[in-house]
Amino acid sequence: PSPPIGPPTGRDPAETDPPAEPHSLGSPAAHTTRPTAAASSRALLPGLEHRPDPMWTNSSAARAPPSFSDSQWWRGEGTALLQRGPIVAWPGAGASPTLAAGVAASTPVRSRSARAARAFAEGAHMATQTHSLSYAGCNFLRQRLVLSTLSGRPVKIRKIRARDDNPGLRDFEASFIRLLDKITNGSRIEINQTGTTLYYQPGLLYGGSVEHDCSVLRSIGYYLESLLCLAPFMKHPLRIVLRGVTNDQVDPSVDVLKATALPLLKQFGIDGESFELKIVRRGMPPGGGGEVFFSCPVRKFLKPIQLTDPGKIKRIRGMASMPSLTLGCRYSVRVSPQMANRIVDSARSILNKFIPDIYIYTDHMKGVNSGKSPGFGLSLVAETTNGTFLSAELASNPQGQGAAVLPEDLGRNCAKLLLEEIYRGGCVDSTNQSLALLLMTLGQQDVSKVLLGPLSPYTIEFLRHLKSFFQIMFKIETRPCGEELKGGDKVLMTCVGIGFSNLSKTLK
């Protein structure tokens, strides 16, 4: 007998399964499956499996057969899958309408006709992946998908928690992929049956009015950070309603992004009456129940920036006068209002030693606006004389998880985190370092400079991804602390923008 068929072209041999014993394709029970194969991509991404690409609706690709996972080819299940029906996703552009007939007509896997059909299927499926980037692991998934959308380069991510007891994409990652599908037109998303391999071919950023229910496993800030990168380059201005958790202990809260990211975007020329981020309802984990409205105008070009002097801290203010003041927002939902006052007093006991101009606004929500779970937290933002915003925040433990947090401890610890962020310094805080570097990369073909504090690990990996997707490198100069620079060592980042132009923007 002829030797068993090897893994498909371009697949990492370490990811393939061992050859199965010869068996009949008509007996699915003989196939070896992963323990968690029930958590298929159809459950994670409903509506994406059988959705033809709008860009190819008028072509033969709209009649193309459904695709299947590489591991199923390796086990010799390809012909049986096409006979049973759709499994994962539609194939890429270039697939022939005769592919189904050619493959389904082949009988044994080891026959000559089956090998020929399989080689044809591989060539058609891999045609769209010629210029795609390949990564392994689940880390930095958002970075890779956002940069893929902006650059137009497809990306394939393998071995997503492949060795985990529960392999594959998590619910919050699947929700993020659904969000990308909503704000783009013509994106192609393929996920294998176990959810450990993702292929993403980006479409055009469309925008418009969108509503999305975020996973309660991560806060709305997890999704909003990526929308801030993509929103200025839509075809139509983005108006989106996000529902879920507004404040947690993992991701930046909506309060911090509103106070720090929006002023940063204005530095690049993204501004206008329609530029708004509004908290309609708050929601704490694990129940969520919050709601946020975000709208952003579109821009054809971005301005270069020169942010090299952060200035000195002048005030810490409340949200009541946010356009011209720095804010400290203390929020509490479904708890006693006295907890809010205890948080304020403990935070001021530390900050008043350095600056007297402090105001912490009290945002106590009741009823339907308070979400589904109790909780409280504190977010502080310090403003400098040159318009730099530095932030810090803390939130209480979710209901039923961990030990109870005293309001006094939370207020003092959050104030210390703000002092730490001020010591790190720079013209952009740690939360928005990657956003600033991305907008500098996409700016006009002119020199942009920004002074940052020590680079976070997330920012360091983001610089590597910028080189992979846009072939751009930054000049990095260290600025040790001295007479002119107070606090810790700084880093001066310099680059020449690629001249990114929003070709999708509607001309008026």
Tab-separated table of C-alpha atoms in Angstrom, residues 69-414:
chain	number	residue	atom	x	y	z
A	69	SER	CA	-9.660	21.941	9.319
A	70	ASP	CA	-6.150	20.804	8.454
A	71	SER	CA	-6.242	18.074	11.098
A	72	GLN	CA	-9.277	16.567	9.381
A	73	TRP	CA	-7.363	16.354	6.091
A	74	TRP	CA	-4.514	14.669	7.941
A	75	ARG	CA	-6.839	12.043	9.346
A	76	GLY	CA	-8.279	11.396	5.902
A	77	GLU	CA	-11.665	12.918	6.702
A	78	GLY	CA	-11.742	15.460	3.894
A	79	THR	CA	-14.011	13.625	1.482
A	80	ALA	CA	-16.379	12.492	4.218
A	81	LEU	CA	-16.699	16.038	5.563
A	82	LEU	CA	-17.642	17.451	2.199
A	83	GLN	CA	-20.277	14.752	1.831
A	84	ARG	CA	-21.686	15.365	5.333
A	85	GLY	CA	-21.951	19.137	4.974
A	86	PRO	CA	-20.346	22.382	6.176
A	87	ILE	CA	-18.013	22.262	9.148
A	88	VAL	CA	-15.866	25.356	9.653
A	89	ALA	CA	-15.806	28.231	7.172
A	90	TRP	CA	-15.927	29.158	3.513
A	91	PRO	CA	-12.669	28.753	1.587
A	92	GLY	CA	-10.553	31.648	0.453
A	93	ALA	CA	-10.737	33.529	-2.798
A	94	GLY	CA	-9.713	31.533	-5.831
A	95	ALA	CA	-11.516	28.331	-4.841
A	96	SER	CA	-13.095	26.630	-7.805
A	97	PRO	CA	-16.796	25.651	-7.870
A	98	THR	CA	-15.677	22.251	-9.181
A	99	LEU	CA	-13.703	21.598	-6.000
A	100	ALA	CA	-16.590	19.848	-4.257
A	101	ALA	CA	-17.257	17.547	-7.176
A	102	GLY	CA	-13.562	16.782	-7.624
A	103	VAL	CA	-12.976	15.909	-3.977
A	104	ALA	CA	-16.278	14.235	-3.171
A	105	ALA	CA	-15.939	11.953	-6.171
A	106	SER	CA	-12.649	10.547	-4.907
A	107	THR	CA	-13.126	7.325	-2.998
A	108	PRO	CA	-10.288	5.936	-0.866
A	109	VAL	CA	-7.933	8.480	0.647
A	110	ARG	CA	-4.909	6.662	-0.676
A	111	SER	CA	-6.133	6.530	-4.265
A	112	ARG	CA	-4.402	8.550	-6.922
A	113	SER	CA	-7.473	10.653	-7.645
A	114	ALA	CA	-7.817	11.568	-3.953
A	115	ARG	CA	-4.209	12.708	-3.762
A	116	ALA	CA	-4.660	14.835	-6.857
A	117	ALA	CA	-7.886	16.355	-5.521
A	118	ARG	CA	-6.243	17.073	-2.221
A	119	ALA	CA	-3.283	18.781	-3.860
A	120	PHE	CA	-5.715	20.937	-5.852
A	121	ALA	CA	-7.640	21.821	-2.688
A	122	GLU	CA	-4.443	22.794	-0.888
A	123	GLY	CA	-3.376	25.042	-3.727
A	124	ALA	CA	-6.738	26.798	-3.840
A	125	HIS	CA	-6.941	27.203	-0.081
A	126	MET	CA	-3.358	28.394	0.358
A	127	ALA	CA	-3.588	30.882	-2.516
A	128	THR	CA	-4.907	33.551	-0.169
A	129	GLN	CA	-2.283	32.754	2.462
A	130	THR	CA	0.770	33.400	0.291
A	131	HIS	CA	1.503	36.769	1.862
A	132	SER	CA	-0.033	36.087	5.255
A	133	LEU	CA	1.890	36.327	8.509
A	134	SER	CA	2.015	33.314	10.774
A	135	TYR	CA	2.136	33.327	14.570
A	136	ALA	CA	1.796	30.751	17.314
A	137	GLY	CA	0.054	31.159	20.655
A	138	CYS	CA	-2.782	33.245	22.051
A	139	ASN	CA	-0.705	36.157	23.354
A	140	PHE	CA	-1.189	39.579	21.727
A	141	LEU	CA	-4.172	38.387	19.682
A	142	ARG	CA	-5.684	41.870	19.548
A	143	GLN	CA	-2.441	43.427	18.330
A	144	ARG	CA	-2.166	40.985	15.459
A	145	LEU	CA	-5.780	41.301	14.336
A	146	VAL	CA	-5.841	45.116	14.579
A	147	LEU	CA	-2.584	45.527	12.644
A	148	SER	CA	-3.770	42.968	10.110
A	149	THR	CA	-6.948	45.010	9.566
A	150	LEU	CA	-5.032	48.270	9.105
A	151	SER	CA	-2.285	46.826	6.880
A	152	GLY	CA	-4.545	44.539	4.855
A	153	ARG	CA	-2.224	41.586	5.426
A	154	PRO	CA	-3.859	38.253	6.311
A	155	VAL	CA	-2.679	36.552	9.458
A	156	LYS	CA	-2.731	32.920	10.579
A	157	ILE	CA	-2.431	32.140	14.293
A	158	ARG	CA	-1.743	28.529	15.284
A	159	LYS	CA	-1.461	26.597	18.531
A	160	ILE	CA	-3.935	28.778	20.434
A	161	ARG	CA	-3.717	27.190	23.900
A	162	ALA	CA	-3.001	23.878	22.157
A	163	ARG	CA	-1.600	22.286	25.325
A	164	ASP	CA	-4.243	23.676	27.653
A	165	ASP	CA	-6.891	21.497	29.268
A	166	ASN	CA	-9.444	23.642	27.444
A	167	PRO	CA	-7.715	24.453	24.134
A	168	GLY	CA	-8.734	27.060	21.625
A	169	LEU	CA	-10.199	30.547	21.679
A	170	ARG	CA	-11.935	31.895	24.766
A	171	ASP	CA	-15.366	33.506	24.704
A	172	PHE	CA	-13.996	37.045	25.031
A	173	GLU	CA	-11.640	36.473	22.079
A	174	ALA	CA	-14.462	35.080	19.974
A	175	SER	CA	-16.538	38.134	20.909
A	176	PHE	CA	-13.692	40.375	19.769
A	177	ILE	CA	-13.545	38.566	16.413
A	178	ARG	CA	-17.297	39.028	16.015
A	179	LEU	CA	-16.830	42.738	16.682
A	180	LEU	CA	-14.217	42.975	13.920
A	181	ASP	CA	-16.637	41.225	11.587
A	182	LYS	CA	-19.333	43.805	12.404
A	183	ILE	CA	-17.217	46.887	11.687
A	184	THR	CA	-15.611	45.526	8.502
A	185	ASN	CA	-16.986	44.520	5.115
A	186	GLY	CA	-15.601	41.471	3.359
A	187	SER	CA	-13.520	39.937	6.142
A	188	ARG	CA	-12.876	36.210	5.929
A	189	ILE	CA	-12.501	34.322	9.202
A	190	GLU	CA	-11.644	30.634	9.376
A	191	ILE	CA	-11.301	28.628	12.576
A	192	ASN	CA	-10.582	24.935	12.845
A	193	GLN	CA	-12.855	22.604	14.756
A	194	THR	CA	-10.967	22.781	18.055
A	195	GLY	CA	-10.496	26.562	17.875
A	196	THR	CA	-6.689	26.297	18.048
A	197	THR	CA	-6.024	27.737	14.566
A	198	LEU	CA	-7.370	31.059	13.291
A	199	TYR	CA	-7.000	32.485	9.805
A	200	TYR	CA	-8.076	36.113	9.351
A	201	GLN	CA	-8.184	37.905	6.020
A	202	PRO	CA	-9.237	41.511	6.712
A	203	GLY	CA	-11.870	43.363	4.775
A	204	LEU	CA	-12.552	47.079	4.480
A	205	LEU	CA	-13.282	49.136	7.592
A	206	TYR	CA	-16.888	50.165	7.146
A	207	GLY	CA	-18.088	51.726	10.420
A	208	GLY	CA	-21.613	53.050	10.762
A	209	SER	CA	-24.013	52.338	13.624
A	210	VAL	CA	-23.150	49.139	15.487
A	211	GLU	CA	-24.266	47.431	18.696
A	212	HIS	CA	-22.211	44.726	20.371
A	213	ASP	CA	-22.585	42.637	23.525
A	214	CYS	CA	-19.124	42.144	24.994
A	215	SER	CA	-18.124	39.085	26.977
A	216	VAL	CA	-18.306	39.641	30.737
A	217	LEU	CA	-14.964	37.835	31.137
A	218	ARG	CA	-13.206	41.054	30.091
A	219	SER	CA	-14.241	44.661	30.410
A	220	ILE	CA	-15.419	46.955	27.637
A	221	GLY	CA	-11.964	48.554	27.705
A	222	TYR	CA	-10.584	45.354	26.136
A	223	TYR	CA	-12.673	46.061	23.021
A	224	LEU	CA	-12.540	49.843	23.197
A	225	GLU	CA	-8.731	49.965	23.052
A	226	SER	CA	-8.818	48.338	19.620
A	227	LEU	CA	-11.699	50.502	18.413
A	228	LEU	CA	-9.674	53.606	19.239
A	229	CYS	CA	-7.006	52.331	16.828
A	230	LEU	CA	-9.450	51.510	14.015
A	231	ALA	CA	-12.232	54.102	14.307
A	232	PRO	CA	-10.482	57.046	12.545
A	233	PHE	CA	-9.994	54.965	9.371
A	234	MET	CA	-13.563	53.809	8.725
A	235	LYS	CA	-15.545	54.493	5.577
A	236	HIS	CA	-18.348	56.007	7.664
A	237	PRO	CA	-18.077	57.577	11.135
A	238	LEU	CA	-18.356	54.900	13.793
A	239	ARG	CA	-21.229	55.046	16.276
A	240	ILE	CA	-21.169	51.994	18.496
A	241	VAL	CA	-22.920	50.842	21.662
A	242	LEU	CA	-20.949	48.357	23.785
A	243	ARG	CA	-22.583	46.409	26.606
A	244	GLY	CA	-20.814	44.501	29.351
A	245	VAL	CA	-18.408	45.251	32.203
A	246	THR	CA	-17.212	48.863	32.429
A	247	ASN	CA	-14.671	48.469	35.253
A	248	ASP	CA	-12.588	45.476	36.283
A	249	GLN	CA	-9.105	44.638	37.588
A	250	VAL	CA	-7.581	43.550	34.258
A	251	ASP	CA	-8.274	46.046	31.465
A	252	PRO	CA	-8.280	49.845	31.359
A	253	SER	CA	-11.623	51.208	32.459
A	254	VAL	CA	-13.785	53.393	30.280
A	255	ASP	CA	-13.096	56.307	32.652
A	256	VAL	CA	-9.328	56.110	32.102
A	257	LEU	CA	-9.640	55.770	28.321
A	258	LYS	CA	-12.009	58.732	28.204
A	259	ALA	CA	-9.621	60.900	30.207
A	260	THR	CA	-6.324	59.869	28.551
A	261	ALA	CA	-6.862	58.265	25.119
A	262	LEU	CA	-9.283	60.841	23.720
A	263	PRO	CA	-6.951	63.821	24.374
A	264	LEU	CA	-4.132	61.803	22.770
A	265	LEU	CA	-6.195	61.242	19.629
A	266	LYS	CA	-6.886	64.977	19.467
A	267	GLN	CA	-3.128	65.579	19.273
A	268	PHE	CA	-3.176	63.714	15.920
A	269	GLY	CA	-6.038	65.802	14.523
A	270	ILE	CA	-8.910	63.455	15.411
A	271	ASP	CA	-11.499	65.790	16.872
A	272	GLY	CA	-14.962	67.153	16.312
A	273	GLU	CA	-18.441	67.354	17.759
A	274	SER	CA	-19.063	63.684	16.993
A	275	PHE	CA	-15.997	62.585	18.990
A	276	GLU	CA	-17.567	61.260	22.180
A	277	LEU	CA	-17.235	58.506	24.765
A	278	LYS	CA	-20.165	58.302	27.169
A	279	ILE	CA	-20.906	55.907	30.038
A	280	VAL	CA	-24.657	55.254	29.969
A	281	ARG	CA	-24.688	52.548	32.657
A	282	ARG	CA	-21.984	51.046	34.826
A	283	GLY	CA	-21.449	47.316	35.169
A	284	MET	CA	-19.121	45.484	37.526
A	285	PRO	CA	-17.986	41.868	37.188
A	286	PRO	CA	-19.138	39.177	37.173
A	287	GLY	CA	-22.640	40.212	36.087
A	288	GLY	CA	-21.839	43.228	33.944
A	289	GLY	CA	-24.861	45.160	32.761
A	290	GLY	CA	-22.949	48.309	31.771
A	291	GLU	CA	-23.406	50.258	28.564
A	292	VAL	CA	-21.044	52.636	26.764
A	293	PHE	CA	-21.581	54.796	23.686
A	294	PHE	CA	-18.586	55.686	21.484
A	295	SER	CA	-18.580	57.796	18.351
A	296	CYS	CA	-15.574	58.893	16.310
A	297	PRO	CA	-15.177	60.909	13.112
A	298	VAL	CA	-13.090	59.647	10.205
A	299	ARG	CA	-9.887	61.238	8.971
A	300	LYS	CA	-7.983	60.844	5.732
A	301	PHE	CA	-4.574	61.690	7.212
A	302	LEU	CA	-3.027	61.993	10.660
A	303	LYS	CA	-0.850	64.854	11.774
A	304	PRO	CA	2.736	64.255	12.937
A	305	ILE	CA	3.421	65.077	16.580
A	306	GLN	CA	6.287	66.415	18.653
A	307	LEU	CA	5.619	65.504	22.280
A	308	THR	CA	8.940	65.836	24.079
A	309	ASP	CA	8.136	67.973	27.136
A	310	PRO	CA	5.600	66.469	29.547
A	311	GLY	CA	5.514	69.509	31.846
A	312	LYS	CA	4.728	69.488	35.555
A	313	ILE	CA	1.678	68.247	37.386
A	314	LYS	CA	-0.744	71.082	38.029
A	315	ARG	CA	-3.974	69.469	39.226
A	316	ILE	CA	-6.040	66.355	39.813
A	317	ARG	CA	-9.674	67.049	39.063
A	318	GLY	CA	-13.128	65.545	38.809
A	319	MET	CA	-15.085	64.563	35.715
A	320	ALA	CA	-17.485	67.516	35.968
A	321	SER	CA	-15.150	69.768	33.957
A	322	MET	CA	-13.285	67.172	31.939
A	323	PRO	CA	-12.406	69.123	28.754
A	324	SER	CA	-10.020	71.450	30.582
A	325	LEU	CA	-9.371	69.627	33.851
A	326	THR	CA	-7.749	66.415	34.922
A	327	LEU	CA	-10.089	64.078	36.644
A	328	GLY	CA	-10.277	61.693	39.501
A	329	CYS	CA	-13.384	59.577	39.269
A	330	ARG	CA	-14.619	57.546	42.147
A	331	TYR	CA	-17.466	55.257	41.284
A	332	SER	CA	-19.601	52.849	43.292
A	333	VAL	CA	-22.556	50.746	42.270
A	334	ARG	CA	-24.999	48.811	44.437
A	335	VAL	CA	-23.048	49.595	47.627
A	336	SER	CA	-23.430	52.134	50.432
A	337	PRO	CA	-22.691	55.743	49.435
A	338	GLN	CA	-20.502	55.998	52.533
A	339	MET	CA	-17.925	53.762	50.849
A	340	ALA	CA	-17.380	56.465	48.258
A	341	ASN	CA	-16.562	59.058	50.905
A	342	ARG	CA	-14.126	56.671	52.584
A	343	ILE	CA	-12.319	56.136	49.262
A	344	VAL	CA	-12.065	59.883	48.656
A	345	ASP	CA	-10.703	60.655	52.125
A	346	SER	CA	-8.039	57.938	51.983
A	347	ALA	CA	-6.832	58.992	48.523
A	348	ARG	CA	-6.674	62.665	49.459
A	349	SER	CA	-4.687	61.868	52.604
A	350	ILE	CA	-1.769	60.903	50.361
A	351	LEU	CA	-2.175	63.247	47.391
A	352	ASN	CA	-2.663	66.401	49.482
A	353	LYS	CA	0.955	66.111	50.637
A	354	PHE	CA	2.108	66.953	47.090
A	355	ILE	CA	-0.538	69.195	45.553
A	356	PRO	CA	-3.574	70.956	47.028
A	357	ASP	CA	-5.587	71.313	43.814
A	358	ILE	CA	-7.493	68.008	43.960
A	359	TYR	CA	-11.118	67.190	43.316
A	360	ILE	CA	-12.496	63.651	43.160
A	361	TYR	CA	-15.972	63.447	41.679
A	362	THR	CA	-18.524	61.082	43.209
A	363	ASP	CA	-20.418	58.940	40.728
A	364	HIS	CA	-22.895	56.805	42.650
A	365	MET	CA	-25.357	55.060	40.348
A	366	LYS	CA	-28.639	53.515	41.408
A	367	GLY	CA	-31.327	51.315	39.937
A	368	VAL	CA	-31.023	50.131	36.359
A	369	ASN	CA	-27.906	52.259	35.784
A	370	SER	CA	-25.959	50.381	38.446
A	371	GLY	CA	-25.585	47.140	36.498
A	372	LYS	CA	-26.040	43.598	37.744
A	373	SER	CA	-23.241	43.235	40.338
A	374	PRO	CA	-22.043	45.343	43.275
A	375	GLY	CA	-18.610	46.925	43.367
A	376	PHE	CA	-16.596	50.106	43.673
A	377	GLY	CA	-13.314	51.547	42.476
A	378	LEU	CA	-11.198	54.603	41.922
A	379	SER	CA	-9.571	56.039	38.816
A	380	LEU	CA	-7.215	59.011	39.062
A	381	VAL	CA	-5.802	61.118	36.253
A	382	ALA	CA	-3.208	63.840	36.708
A	383	GLU	CA	-2.877	66.678	34.188
A	384	THR	CA	0.366	68.541	33.501
A	385	THR	CA	0.986	72.105	32.385
A	386	ASN	CA	1.578	70.891	28.793
A	387	GLY	CA	-1.575	68.812	28.500
A	388	THR	CA	-0.175	65.394	29.376
A	389	PHE	CA	-2.490	62.966	31.181
A	390	LEU	CA	-1.187	60.241	33.497
A	391	SER	CA	-3.615	57.731	34.968
A	392	ALA	CA	-3.982	55.023	37.604
A	393	GLU	CA	-6.957	52.985	38.755
A	394	LEU	CA	-8.086	50.196	41.067
A	395	ALA	CA	-11.316	48.234	41.408
A	396	SER	CA	-12.726	46.029	44.130
A	397	ASN	CA	-12.723	42.247	43.809
A	398	PRO	CA	-15.689	40.783	41.921
A	399	GLN	CA	-18.563	39.522	43.997
A	400	GLY	CA	-17.790	36.110	45.424
A	401	GLN	CA	-14.124	36.160	44.377
A	402	GLY	CA	-11.209	36.816	46.701
A	403	ALA	CA	-11.160	38.636	49.998
A	404	ALA	CA	-13.147	41.784	50.624
A	405	VAL	CA	-11.297	45.034	49.904
A	406	LEU	CA	-11.564	47.918	52.335
A	407	PRO	CA	-12.354	51.276	50.712
A	408	GLU	CA	-9.512	52.930	52.668
A	409	ASP	CA	-6.949	50.445	51.340
A	410	LEU	CA	-8.205	50.827	47.794
A	411	GLY	CA	-8.007	54.625	47.925
A	412	ARG	CA	-4.470	54.676	49.353
A	413	ASN	CA	-3.165	52.049	46.937
A	414	CYS	CA	-4.651	53.837	43.935
